XYZ file of C-alpha atoms in Angstrom:
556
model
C -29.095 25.842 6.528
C -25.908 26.740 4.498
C -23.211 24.602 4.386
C -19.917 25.721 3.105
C -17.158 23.135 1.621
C -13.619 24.001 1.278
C -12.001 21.760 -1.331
C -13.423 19.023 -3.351
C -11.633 15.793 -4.948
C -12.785 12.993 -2.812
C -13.630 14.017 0.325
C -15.564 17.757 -0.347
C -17.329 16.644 -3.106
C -18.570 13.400 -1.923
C -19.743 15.293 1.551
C -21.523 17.614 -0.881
C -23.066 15.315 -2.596
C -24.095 13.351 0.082
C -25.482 16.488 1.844
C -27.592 17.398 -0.901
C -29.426 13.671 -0.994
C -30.134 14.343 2.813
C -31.478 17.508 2.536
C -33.124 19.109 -0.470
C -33.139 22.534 1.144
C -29.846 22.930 2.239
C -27.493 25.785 0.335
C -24.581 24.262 -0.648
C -21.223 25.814 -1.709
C -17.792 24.121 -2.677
C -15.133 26.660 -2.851
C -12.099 25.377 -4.716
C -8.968 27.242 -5.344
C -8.020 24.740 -8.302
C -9.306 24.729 -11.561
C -10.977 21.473 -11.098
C -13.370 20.247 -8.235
C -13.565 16.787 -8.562
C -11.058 15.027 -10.596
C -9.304 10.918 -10.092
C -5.754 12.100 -8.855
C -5.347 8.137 -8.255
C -5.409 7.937 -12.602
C -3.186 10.893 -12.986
C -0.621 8.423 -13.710
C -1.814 6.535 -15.941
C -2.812 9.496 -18.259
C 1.351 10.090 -18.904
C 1.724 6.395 -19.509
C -0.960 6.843 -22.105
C -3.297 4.350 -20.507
C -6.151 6.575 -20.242
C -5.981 8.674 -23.610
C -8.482 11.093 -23.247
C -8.360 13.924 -20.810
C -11.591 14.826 -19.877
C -12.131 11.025 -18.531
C -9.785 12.825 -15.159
C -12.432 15.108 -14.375
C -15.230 13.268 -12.427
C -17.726 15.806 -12.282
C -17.538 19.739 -13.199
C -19.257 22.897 -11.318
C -22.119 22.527 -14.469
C -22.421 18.976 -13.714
C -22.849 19.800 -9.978
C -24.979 22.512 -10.504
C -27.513 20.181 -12.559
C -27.762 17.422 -10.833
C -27.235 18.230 -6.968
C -27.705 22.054 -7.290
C -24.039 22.769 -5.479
C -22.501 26.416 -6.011
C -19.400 25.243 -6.933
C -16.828 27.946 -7.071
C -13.624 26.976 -8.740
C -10.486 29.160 -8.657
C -12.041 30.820 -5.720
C -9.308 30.390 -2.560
C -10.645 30.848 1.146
C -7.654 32.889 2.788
C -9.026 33.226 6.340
C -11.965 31.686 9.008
C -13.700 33.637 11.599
C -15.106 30.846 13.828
C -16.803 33.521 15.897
C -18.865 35.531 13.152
C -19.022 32.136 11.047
C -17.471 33.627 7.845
C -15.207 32.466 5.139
C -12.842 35.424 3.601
C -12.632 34.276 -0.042
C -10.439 35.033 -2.745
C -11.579 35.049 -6.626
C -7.796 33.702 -8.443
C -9.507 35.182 -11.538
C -10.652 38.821 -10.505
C -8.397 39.400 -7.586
C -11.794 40.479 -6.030
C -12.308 39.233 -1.981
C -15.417 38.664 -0.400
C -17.297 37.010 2.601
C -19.642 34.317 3.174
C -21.860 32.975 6.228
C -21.306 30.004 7.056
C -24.061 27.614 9.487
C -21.580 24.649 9.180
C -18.255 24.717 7.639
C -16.149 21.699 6.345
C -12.329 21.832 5.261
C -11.334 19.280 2.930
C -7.756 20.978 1.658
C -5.927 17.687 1.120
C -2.377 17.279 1.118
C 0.386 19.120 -0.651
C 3.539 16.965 -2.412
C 7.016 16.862 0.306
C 9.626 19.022 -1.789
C 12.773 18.349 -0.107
C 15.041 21.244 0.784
C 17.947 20.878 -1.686
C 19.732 22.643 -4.330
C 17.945 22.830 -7.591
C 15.078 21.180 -6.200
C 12.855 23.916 -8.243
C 14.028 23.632 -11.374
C 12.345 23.370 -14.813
C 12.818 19.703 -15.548
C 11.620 18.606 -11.626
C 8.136 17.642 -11.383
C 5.578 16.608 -8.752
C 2.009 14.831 -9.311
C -0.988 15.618 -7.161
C -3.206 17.557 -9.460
C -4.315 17.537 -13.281
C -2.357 20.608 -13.912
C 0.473 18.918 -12.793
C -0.132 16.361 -14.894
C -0.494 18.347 -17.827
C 2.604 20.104 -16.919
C 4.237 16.941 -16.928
C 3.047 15.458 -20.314
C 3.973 19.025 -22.273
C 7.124 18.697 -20.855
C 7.735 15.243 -22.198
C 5.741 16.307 -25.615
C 7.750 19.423 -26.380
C 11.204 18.198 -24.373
C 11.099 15.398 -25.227
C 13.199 13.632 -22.522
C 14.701 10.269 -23.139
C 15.594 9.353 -19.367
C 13.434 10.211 -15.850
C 14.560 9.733 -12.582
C 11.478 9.199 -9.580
C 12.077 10.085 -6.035
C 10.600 7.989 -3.600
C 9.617 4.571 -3.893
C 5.789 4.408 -2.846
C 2.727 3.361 -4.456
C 2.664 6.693 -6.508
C 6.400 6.668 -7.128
C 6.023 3.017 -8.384
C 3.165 3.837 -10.798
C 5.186 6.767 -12.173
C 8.283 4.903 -13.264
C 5.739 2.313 -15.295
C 3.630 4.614 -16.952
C 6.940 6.732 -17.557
C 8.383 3.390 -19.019
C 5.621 3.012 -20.972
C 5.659 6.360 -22.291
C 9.040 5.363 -23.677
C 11.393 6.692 -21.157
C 14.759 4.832 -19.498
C 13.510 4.845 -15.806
C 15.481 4.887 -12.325
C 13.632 5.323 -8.890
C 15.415 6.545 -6.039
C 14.372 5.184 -2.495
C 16.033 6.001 1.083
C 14.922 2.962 2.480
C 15.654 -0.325 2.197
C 12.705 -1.040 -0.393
C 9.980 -0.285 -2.689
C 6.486 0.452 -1.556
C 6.113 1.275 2.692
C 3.253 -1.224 3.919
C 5.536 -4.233 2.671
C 7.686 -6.414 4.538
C 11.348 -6.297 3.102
C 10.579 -9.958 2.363
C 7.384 -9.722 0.681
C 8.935 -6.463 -1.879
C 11.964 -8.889 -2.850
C 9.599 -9.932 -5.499
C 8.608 -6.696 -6.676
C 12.681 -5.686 -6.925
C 13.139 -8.579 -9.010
C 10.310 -7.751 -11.139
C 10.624 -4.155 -11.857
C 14.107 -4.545 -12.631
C 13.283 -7.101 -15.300
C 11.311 -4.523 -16.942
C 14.341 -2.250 -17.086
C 13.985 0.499 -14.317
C 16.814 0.691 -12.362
C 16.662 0.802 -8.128
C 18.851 2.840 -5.768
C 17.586 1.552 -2.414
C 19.155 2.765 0.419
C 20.145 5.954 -1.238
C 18.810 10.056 -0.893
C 18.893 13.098 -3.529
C 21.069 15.566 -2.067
C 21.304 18.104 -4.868
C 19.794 18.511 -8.577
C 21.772 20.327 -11.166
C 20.672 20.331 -14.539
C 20.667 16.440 -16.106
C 22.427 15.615 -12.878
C 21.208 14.268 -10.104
C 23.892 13.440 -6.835
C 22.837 11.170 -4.476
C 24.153 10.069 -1.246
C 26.265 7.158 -3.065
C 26.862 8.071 -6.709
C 24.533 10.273 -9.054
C 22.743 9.795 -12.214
C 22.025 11.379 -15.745
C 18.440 12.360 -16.381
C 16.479 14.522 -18.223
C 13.189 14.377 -15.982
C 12.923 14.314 -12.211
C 9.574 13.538 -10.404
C 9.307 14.175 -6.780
C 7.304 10.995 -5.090
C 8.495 11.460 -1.704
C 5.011 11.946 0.513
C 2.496 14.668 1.407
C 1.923 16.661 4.498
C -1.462 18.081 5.270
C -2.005 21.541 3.679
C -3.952 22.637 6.956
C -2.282 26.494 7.619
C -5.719 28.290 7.096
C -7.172 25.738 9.388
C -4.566 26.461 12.345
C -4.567 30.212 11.464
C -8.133 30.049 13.093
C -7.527 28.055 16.073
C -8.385 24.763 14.941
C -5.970 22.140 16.817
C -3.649 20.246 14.982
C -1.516 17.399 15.790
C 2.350 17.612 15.602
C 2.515 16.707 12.112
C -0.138 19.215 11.039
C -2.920 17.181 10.851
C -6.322 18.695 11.931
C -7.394 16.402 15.071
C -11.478 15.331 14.728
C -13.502 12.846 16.847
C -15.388 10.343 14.588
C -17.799 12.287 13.717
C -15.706 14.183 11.564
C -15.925 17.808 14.026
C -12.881 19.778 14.559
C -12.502 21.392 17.851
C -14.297 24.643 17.196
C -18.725 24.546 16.831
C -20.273 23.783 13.671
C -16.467 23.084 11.753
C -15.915 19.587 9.996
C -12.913 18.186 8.919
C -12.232 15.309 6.100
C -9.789 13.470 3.980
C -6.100 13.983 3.262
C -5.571 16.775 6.082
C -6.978 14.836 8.963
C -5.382 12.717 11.936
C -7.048 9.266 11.899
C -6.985 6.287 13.899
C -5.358 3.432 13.300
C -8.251 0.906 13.349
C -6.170 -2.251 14.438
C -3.971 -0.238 16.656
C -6.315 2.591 18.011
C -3.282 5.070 18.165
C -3.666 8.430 16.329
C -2.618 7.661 12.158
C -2.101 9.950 8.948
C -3.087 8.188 6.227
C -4.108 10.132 3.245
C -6.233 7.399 0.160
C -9.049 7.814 -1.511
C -11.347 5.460 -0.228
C -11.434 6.720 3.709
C -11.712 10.357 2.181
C -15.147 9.706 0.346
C -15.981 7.614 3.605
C -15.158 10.217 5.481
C -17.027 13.066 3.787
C -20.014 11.061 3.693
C -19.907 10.786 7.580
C -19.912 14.741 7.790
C -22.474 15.167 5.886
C -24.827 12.704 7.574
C -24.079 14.611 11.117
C -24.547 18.073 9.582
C -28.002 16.560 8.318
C -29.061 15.245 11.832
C -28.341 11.750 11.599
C -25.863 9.901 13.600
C -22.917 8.331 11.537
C -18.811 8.028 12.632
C -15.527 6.811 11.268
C -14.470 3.676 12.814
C -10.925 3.987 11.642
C -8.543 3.623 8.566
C -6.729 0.044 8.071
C -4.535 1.382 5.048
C -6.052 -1.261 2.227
C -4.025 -0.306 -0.846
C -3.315 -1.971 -4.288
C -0.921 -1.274 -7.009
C -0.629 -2.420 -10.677
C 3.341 -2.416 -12.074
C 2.963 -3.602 -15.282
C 1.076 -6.904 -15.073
C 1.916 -7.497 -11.444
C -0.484 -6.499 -8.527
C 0.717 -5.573 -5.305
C -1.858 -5.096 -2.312
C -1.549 -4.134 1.665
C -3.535 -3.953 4.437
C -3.241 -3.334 8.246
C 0.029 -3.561 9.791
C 3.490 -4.867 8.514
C 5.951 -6.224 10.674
C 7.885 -3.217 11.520
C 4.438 -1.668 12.372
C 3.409 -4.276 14.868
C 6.356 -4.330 16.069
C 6.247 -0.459 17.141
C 2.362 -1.529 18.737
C 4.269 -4.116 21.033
C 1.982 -6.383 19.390
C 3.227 -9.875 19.940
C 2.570 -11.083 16.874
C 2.887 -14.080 14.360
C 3.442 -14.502 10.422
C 3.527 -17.127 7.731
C 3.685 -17.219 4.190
C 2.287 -19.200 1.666
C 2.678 -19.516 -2.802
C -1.131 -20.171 -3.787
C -2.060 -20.702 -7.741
C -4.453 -18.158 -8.919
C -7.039 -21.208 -9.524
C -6.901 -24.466 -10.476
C -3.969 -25.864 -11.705
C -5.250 -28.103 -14.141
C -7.256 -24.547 -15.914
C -4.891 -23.043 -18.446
C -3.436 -19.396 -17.171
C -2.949 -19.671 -13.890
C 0.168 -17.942 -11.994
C 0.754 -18.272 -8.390
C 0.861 -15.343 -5.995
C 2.809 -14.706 -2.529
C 0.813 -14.496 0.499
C 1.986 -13.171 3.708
C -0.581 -12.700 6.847
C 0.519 -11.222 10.633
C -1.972 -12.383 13.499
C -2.314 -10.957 17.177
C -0.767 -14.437 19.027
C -2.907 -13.473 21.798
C -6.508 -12.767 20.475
C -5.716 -14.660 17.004
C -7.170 -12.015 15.614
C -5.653 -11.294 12.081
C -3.847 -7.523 12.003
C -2.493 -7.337 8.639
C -1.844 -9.104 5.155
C 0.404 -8.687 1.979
C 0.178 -10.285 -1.375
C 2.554 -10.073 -4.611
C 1.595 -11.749 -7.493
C -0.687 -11.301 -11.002
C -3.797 -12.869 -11.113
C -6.644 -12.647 -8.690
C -4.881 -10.741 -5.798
C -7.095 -7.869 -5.435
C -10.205 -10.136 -4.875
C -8.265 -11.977 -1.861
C -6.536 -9.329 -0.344
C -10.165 -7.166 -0.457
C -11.349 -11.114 1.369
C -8.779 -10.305 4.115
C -9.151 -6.593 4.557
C -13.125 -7.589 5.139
C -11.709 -10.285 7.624
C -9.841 -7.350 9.407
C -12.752 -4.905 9.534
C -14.809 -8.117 10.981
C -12.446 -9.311 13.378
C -11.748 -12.562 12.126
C -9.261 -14.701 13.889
C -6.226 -16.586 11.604
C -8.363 -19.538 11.991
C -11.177 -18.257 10.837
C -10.020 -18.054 7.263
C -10.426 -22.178 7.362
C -13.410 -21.963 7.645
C -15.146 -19.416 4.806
C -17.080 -20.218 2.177
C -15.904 -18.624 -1.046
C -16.623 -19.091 -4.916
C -15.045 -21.600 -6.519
C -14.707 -22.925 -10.435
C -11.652 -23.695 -12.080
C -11.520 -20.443 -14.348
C -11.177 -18.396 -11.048
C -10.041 -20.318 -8.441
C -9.377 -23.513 -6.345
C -11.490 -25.877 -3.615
C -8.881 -24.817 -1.420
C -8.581 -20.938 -1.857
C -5.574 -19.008 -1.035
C -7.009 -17.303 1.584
C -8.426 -20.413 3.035
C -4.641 -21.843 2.337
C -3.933 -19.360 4.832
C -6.091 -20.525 7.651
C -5.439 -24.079 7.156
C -1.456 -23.511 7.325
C -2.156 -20.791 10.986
C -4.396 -23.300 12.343
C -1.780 -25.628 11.911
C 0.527 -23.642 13.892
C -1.632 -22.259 16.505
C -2.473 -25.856 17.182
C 1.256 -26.715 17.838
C 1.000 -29.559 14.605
C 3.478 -27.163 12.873
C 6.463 -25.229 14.108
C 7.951 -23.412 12.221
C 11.372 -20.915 11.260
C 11.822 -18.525 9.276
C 14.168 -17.327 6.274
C 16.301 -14.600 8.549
C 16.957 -17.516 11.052
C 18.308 -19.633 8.343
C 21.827 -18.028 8.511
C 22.129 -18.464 12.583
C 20.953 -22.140 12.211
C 23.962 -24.005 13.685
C 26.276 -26.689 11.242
C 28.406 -28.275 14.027
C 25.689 -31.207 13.833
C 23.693 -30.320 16.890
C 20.807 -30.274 14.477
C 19.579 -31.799 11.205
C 19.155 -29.538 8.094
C 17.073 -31.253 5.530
C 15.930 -30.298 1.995
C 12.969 -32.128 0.933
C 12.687 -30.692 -2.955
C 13.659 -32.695 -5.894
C 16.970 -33.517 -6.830
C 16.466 -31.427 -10.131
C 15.423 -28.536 -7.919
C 18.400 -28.753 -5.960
C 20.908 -28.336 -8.749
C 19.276 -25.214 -9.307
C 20.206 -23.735 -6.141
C 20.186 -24.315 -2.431
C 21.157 -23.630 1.079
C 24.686 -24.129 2.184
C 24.485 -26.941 5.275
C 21.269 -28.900 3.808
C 21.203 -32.711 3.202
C 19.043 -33.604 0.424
C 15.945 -36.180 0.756
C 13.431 -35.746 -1.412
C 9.898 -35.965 0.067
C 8.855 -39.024 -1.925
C 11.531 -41.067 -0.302
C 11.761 -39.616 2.732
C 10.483 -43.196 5.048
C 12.954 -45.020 3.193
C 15.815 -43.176 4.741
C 14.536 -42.371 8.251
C 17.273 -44.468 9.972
C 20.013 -41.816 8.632
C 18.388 -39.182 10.488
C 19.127 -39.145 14.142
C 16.243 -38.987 16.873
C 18.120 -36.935 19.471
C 18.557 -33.865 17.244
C 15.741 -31.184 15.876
C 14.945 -31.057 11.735
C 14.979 -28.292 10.024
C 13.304 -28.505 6.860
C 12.596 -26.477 3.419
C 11.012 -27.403 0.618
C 10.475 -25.099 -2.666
C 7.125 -23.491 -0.475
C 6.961 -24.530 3.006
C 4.072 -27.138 1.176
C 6.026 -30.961 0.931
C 7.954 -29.312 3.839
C 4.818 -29.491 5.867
C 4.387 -32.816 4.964
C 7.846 -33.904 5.552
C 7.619 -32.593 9.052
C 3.605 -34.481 9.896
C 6.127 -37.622 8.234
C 8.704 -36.914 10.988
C 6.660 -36.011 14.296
C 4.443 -38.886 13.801
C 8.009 -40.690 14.036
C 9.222 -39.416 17.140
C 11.061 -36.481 15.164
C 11.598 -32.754 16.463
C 10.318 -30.580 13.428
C 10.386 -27.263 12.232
C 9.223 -25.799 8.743
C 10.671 -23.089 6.822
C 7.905 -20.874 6.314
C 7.833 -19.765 2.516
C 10.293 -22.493 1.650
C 13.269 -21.767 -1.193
C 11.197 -19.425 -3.247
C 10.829 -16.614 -0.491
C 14.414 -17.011 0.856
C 16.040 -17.501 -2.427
C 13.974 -14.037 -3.401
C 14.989 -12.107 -0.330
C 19.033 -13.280 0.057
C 19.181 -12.214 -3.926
C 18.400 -8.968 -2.838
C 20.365 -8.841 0.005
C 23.405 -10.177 -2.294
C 23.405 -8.191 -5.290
C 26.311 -5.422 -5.503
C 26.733 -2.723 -2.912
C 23.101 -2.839 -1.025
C 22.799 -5.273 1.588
C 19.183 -4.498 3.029
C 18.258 -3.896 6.749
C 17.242 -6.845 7.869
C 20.716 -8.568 7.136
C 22.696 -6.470 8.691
């Protein structure tokens, strides 16, 4: 049986690999038009930044490295240029020779990835404008800033790799800017949940033009839709499309977008053709509905599941849920599932709440305290997607609630788990069991709650009562126009001065003593409602609905 790969990087050279332990036999060739076959485009970045110093640490494994331990003909610099389905042959082109020639093929699998968006404006090609995809880019990149020596960048496009750009940039010295046409940083977050990040990455000097588009590049210039900036470097962060033209040159079908359409076992439409990674339409595995989205992890997953079918044993992809984390600086940002705008597209009928959870236990030195934001199906309870912002110990609990996802684990079932627990690392009550106590709370109708974009529409003619449960010291730092103050503590003493006949509204720093505050009130005949989040997340998101000349989407 020979089995020919097109493309490596995550998903060709883990189907390889994983080929080769299922069948010893099997003749095995990778044909890769790059110069390298398997190399950690997720640490590209951090190779400018000068986090990872040397350069061979990129390159995972090499065609001798193949060869020895799986015995893989890997080809690099050798580009197939056309299929024949019907004879089963690959035309390939040697880069280095010029020379074209044909191979057999019993099974085929196309892993070509995904190519970087270059928008279609003037001066969009020129010398100083950069993407990042491959190591050559990223060599391209760090001679330019060696021998150019650049003093400012500008990055296009706000997402996880556009975010990772401007720090390592900023660490390589440079005065950074990102450029973003929507209303924030980094997709898979709520507008709410990024606040934070805004806040932070401008307090480590980069500069944010949200809301705002290149439309042309001309030398150190670069006009946007509002205003334009100096810079000396411009990297292009704005999204890949599937490279899949030799696939659709062949009669493989494709979805709208160019994505090559498999069932979960990985097969294209045409006999004995497999289809992985970047260049492939998934599914959405909380919404079922046909999905592009291109990460490592799913890729590997993904090439592993070829290979088992091509080797005769029964294995398919169950769907992507979009898990994601990012490190900017010494923050940690992590997604997975669906945000709000997402669920909203489903028709999902959906719930949310937020909670501000220390890292571990307070009394342990070190300890910071992250943002924690979680959307649940109201019908089936079943949790669809979660966001956390914060520095210490996020991956471990957002990787907790991705599991939760893959599981199907209701809101409430997060109450319940059992998970590690000593001082140094975390709390009796974890965050992520924070979360199930405060949803069972609500699905159980002991809390209602509001939220910070009703805050604005809450009436002041009296017909309710707005109360503010923090600290008189915390209110002098700041609160929200129409609030009486009672602090928590006192709160029984001065029950009389609220009136019965009226509903409370009530915020605390968290949503926390607001809780409380509330269980105080209803157990006194009270109407209650808690502001999910408290101060902290609608302080965060109104100062970045406030600050000059951007006023963000959902305050409009």
């Amino acid at each position: 049986m020979k089995t020919i790969i097109i493309g490596g990087v995550a998903g060709g050279a883990s189907a390889a690999a994983r080929l080769r332990r299922l069948d010893e036999n099997a003749e095995i060739i990778i044909l890769e038009r790059g110069e390298y076959v398997s190399f950690a485009n997720c640490g590209l970045p951090y190779y400018i930044g000068g986090t990872i110093t040397n350069r061979n640490a990129l390159t995972l494994q090499t065609p001798e490295s193949f060869k020895a331990r799986f015995h893989i003909d890997v080809r690099v610099q050798n580009e197939a240029v056309k299929i024949d389905p019907t004879a089963q042959t690959v035309t390939v082109k040697n880069l280095v020779s010029g020379d074209t020639y044909q191979e057999q093929y019993d099974h085929l699998i196309l892993s070509p990835g995904a190519e970087p968006i270059k928008p279609n404006i003037s001066g969009i090609d020129s010398n100083n404008v950069f993407t990042l995809r491959t190591i050559p880019d990223t060599l391209n990149i760090q001679e330019y800033i060696e021998t150019a020596k650049p003093k400012s960048a500008v990055v296009v496009g706000g997402g996880y790799i556009g975010v990772e750009m401007a720090e390592n940039l900023t660490e390589a010295g440079l005065d950074v800017a990102i450029v973003e046409l929507a209303d924030h940083l980094i997709a898979p977050l709520d507008f709410d949940m990024a606040a934070d990040v805004h806040q932070y990455i401008k307090e480590k000097g980069i500069e944010l033009y949200l809301n705002n588009g290149v439309t042309a590049i001309s030398g150190n210039r670069v006009m946007l839709q509002n205003g334009e900036i100096e810079s000396d470097c411009i990297i292009l962060s704005v999204g890949v499309r599937p490279e899949t033209a030799l696939a659709q040159e062949c009669g493989i079908a494709t979805n709208a977008r160019g994505c090559i359409i498999v069932d979960p076992q990985m097969r294209t439409n045409l006999p004995h053709i497999y289809a992985v990674g970047d260049a492939v339409e998934v599914k959405d595995f909380i919404t079922k509905s046909p999905a592009f989205i291109p990460l490592a992890g799913p890729a590997n997953k993904q090439g592993r599941i070829a290979a088992d079918n091509i080797a005769g044993f029964s294995s398919g992809y169950t769907g992507t849920q979009g898990s994601a984390i990012l490190k900017l600086f010494d923050m940690t940002v992590a997604t997975t599932g669906l945000n709000e705008k997402s669920a909203a597209a489903a028709g999902i009928d959906y719930d949310k709440t937020y909670t501000y959870s220390a890292s571990h236990a307070s009394y342990y030195p070190g300890g910071t305290n992250m943002s924690l934001k979680v959307l649940w199906d109201k019908k089936t309870l079943h949790i669809i997607g979660a966001q956390i912002v914060g520095f210490d110990g996020v991956d471990k609990r957002l990787d907790v609630l991705a599991s939760a996802i893959r599981f199907g684990a209701k809101i409430t079932d997060l109450a319940t788990l059992e998970l590690c627990y000593a001082p140094p690392f975390g709390s009796a009550k974890d965050p992520v069991n924070m979360l199930g106590f405060v949803a069972e709370n609500i699905v159980t109708g002991k809390i209602k709650q509001f939220f910070w974009h009703d805050v604005e529409t809450l009436p002041r003619d009296g017909s309710v009562t707005l109360l503010d449960v923090r600290t008189v010291t915390e209110v002098r730092r700041g609160k929200i126009d129409g609030f009486i103050n009672i602090p928590l503590d006192s709160l029984r003493e001065h029950l009389s001065e609220l009136p019965k006949d009226k509903p409370v509204y009530v915020h605390c720093h968290s949503g926390l003593r607001s809780y409380i505050a509330c269980r105080i009130l209803a157990g006194n005949g009270y109407d209650c409602y808690n502001l999910a989040g408290g101060w902290r997340l609608y302080e965060s998101v109104m100062h970045e609905c406030t600050v000059p000349e951007y006023i963000c989407t959902e305050c409009k």
